[in-house]
Amino acid sequence: MKIKIALLGLGNIGTGVYKVLAHCGQKLEETQGLRIEMARVLVRDTAKARAVDIPAGLLTDRIEDILIDDSIGLVVECMGGIEPARTWLLAALRAGKSVVTANKMVIATCWEELDAAARASGAGLYYEASVAGGIPVIGTFNRSLQANTISEVMGIVNGTTNAILTDMSEVGLSFERALQHAQKKGYAEPDPTLDISGKDAAFKLSILASLAFGQRVRVEDVFVEGIERITQEDVAYGKTFGLTLKLLAIGRVESGRLQVRVHPAFLPSSHPLSSVRGPFNAIYLTGDALGQAMLYGRGAGDLPTASAIVSDIVMAAQHAGRHEHPAFLAGDVSDALPLEQNWQAAYYIHLRASDTPGALSQISGVLGKHGISLATVTQTARGSCTAPIIVITHPARELDIRRARQELACLDVVHDIVNIIRVEGGDGV
Ligand code: NAP
Ligand code: HSE
């Protein structure tokens, strides 16, 4: 079997796909009986120097060269962003060309439209690389976990923020230096604010939770907080309590309701996700039949992502004319309870307060008034008029923490509430 494909984008990921196909082409012919021929490569700037040797005539900056070429059966999108990706993928699908994409933003926000175009023309829509890079997580949910009702997915699904937090914790790098490092390695999005704001993880959780819970979870349903406010001190203080800081993507059914959220969280160092370092990702899931399982691997970077993309190309070619499409339960997940009623966690509270007699009792008094019970209280320095205070609570309601925060901010002895971070995966310290 032979398939002619076109690549949209030759940046970090497109270049990885080009390299991996060159490397494994012979093996795919021998083991899968599939010959993949690169017919066109679309870029913005055809004159730009490239990291791979591209035969003359392959590069183009005109999408029409690909869309009107009937011999091209499959389009691989590695450009990113919503437009023009959405328009061009719709055009390709309507022309009967299958689509493989690494673009979580376009899948999470335009899934219905793209899926409808694929169903109408009989083309396939594949997006394994859109969540957790090289880890076969989409395929696992679609083809290996059908027997299970999933009650929880808890994942590290952004390699850039995990690499930043690892570098801050283990090498002592500042946030800015750690971000530069992740960008240099090619993990970050073209616009890295998508990574550090948690939005990239929210796109991925929207896709992952939709497949895990069989119900369409929209990006707007996902509560999102990024790691912008995390300080080197928070990471270090957490460590002294045996806690590791991660940006978590959580989908959880509690009391029959679904909660979907992305935010920084401390995990006990003994939790399996605590050992996920650098650009690695992992998805820890609970199914009623399977129990708990963890999928682990490289979540960002050119070659790991290309591994998932090439696997999708093979799958698309082999399933031509009988593609699978996701089926969701009717209705949206808009009946998720409001945030404040839904959540319980232990909390890490980092304050700067007056180093004066009675300050600690005023702070614990406010927390106690809101029914928040304390596991530990530590004043980490003495000798200046302002001292850092770290409180770790027993499990408390989000609503109570928010109310207590407002009251703490009004105390004269509290100079600054540096951070309040949820503690997941256990009962705190
Ligand atoms: P990138 O390095 O910025 O590359 C983007 C490529 O797309 C460039 O070659 C660019 O052309 C081309 N392009 C962009 N807009 C275009 C347009 N309007 N017309 C023609 N070509 C256009 O981005 P990347 O890091 O490879 O990421 C690509 C996609 O993969 C994104 O959706 C990202 O979320 C996803 N992804 C990335 C990773 C990762 O580890 N980086 C992992 C999984 C998924 P020029 O070269 O001419 O500028
Ligand atoms: N910027 C993304 C990340 C790329 O760091 O996880 C992989 O989707």
Coordinates of C-alpha atoms in Angstrom, one line a residue, residues 108-109 111-112 202-203 205-207 209-210 215-223 260 331-334:
A108 CA -10.4 21.1 21.7
T109 CA -12.2 24.1 20.2
W111 CA -13.8 19.2 17.3
E112 CA -17.5 18.9 16.3
A202 CA -6.7 22.9 29.6
F203 CA -7.0 22.2 25.9
L205 CA -7.8 18.1 29.5
S206 CA -10.8 19.0 27.4
I207 CA -9.8 16.3 24.9
A209 CA -11.8 14.2 29.8
S210 CA -14.2 14.0 26.8
Q215 CA -19.1 13.2 27.5
R216 CA -18.0 16.4 25.6
V217 CA -16.0 18.5 28.0
R218 CA -15.5 22.0 26.6
V219 CA -12.4 24.1 27.3
E220 CA -14.8 26.7 28.9
D221 CA -15.8 24.0 31.4
V222 CA -12.2 23.7 32.6
F223 CA -11.1 25.8 35.6
V260 CA -12.4 19.5 35.4
G331 CA -25.6 16.8 26.5
D332 CA -22.8 19.0 27.7
V333 CA -21.1 18.8 31.1
S334 CA -22.5 22.2 31.9

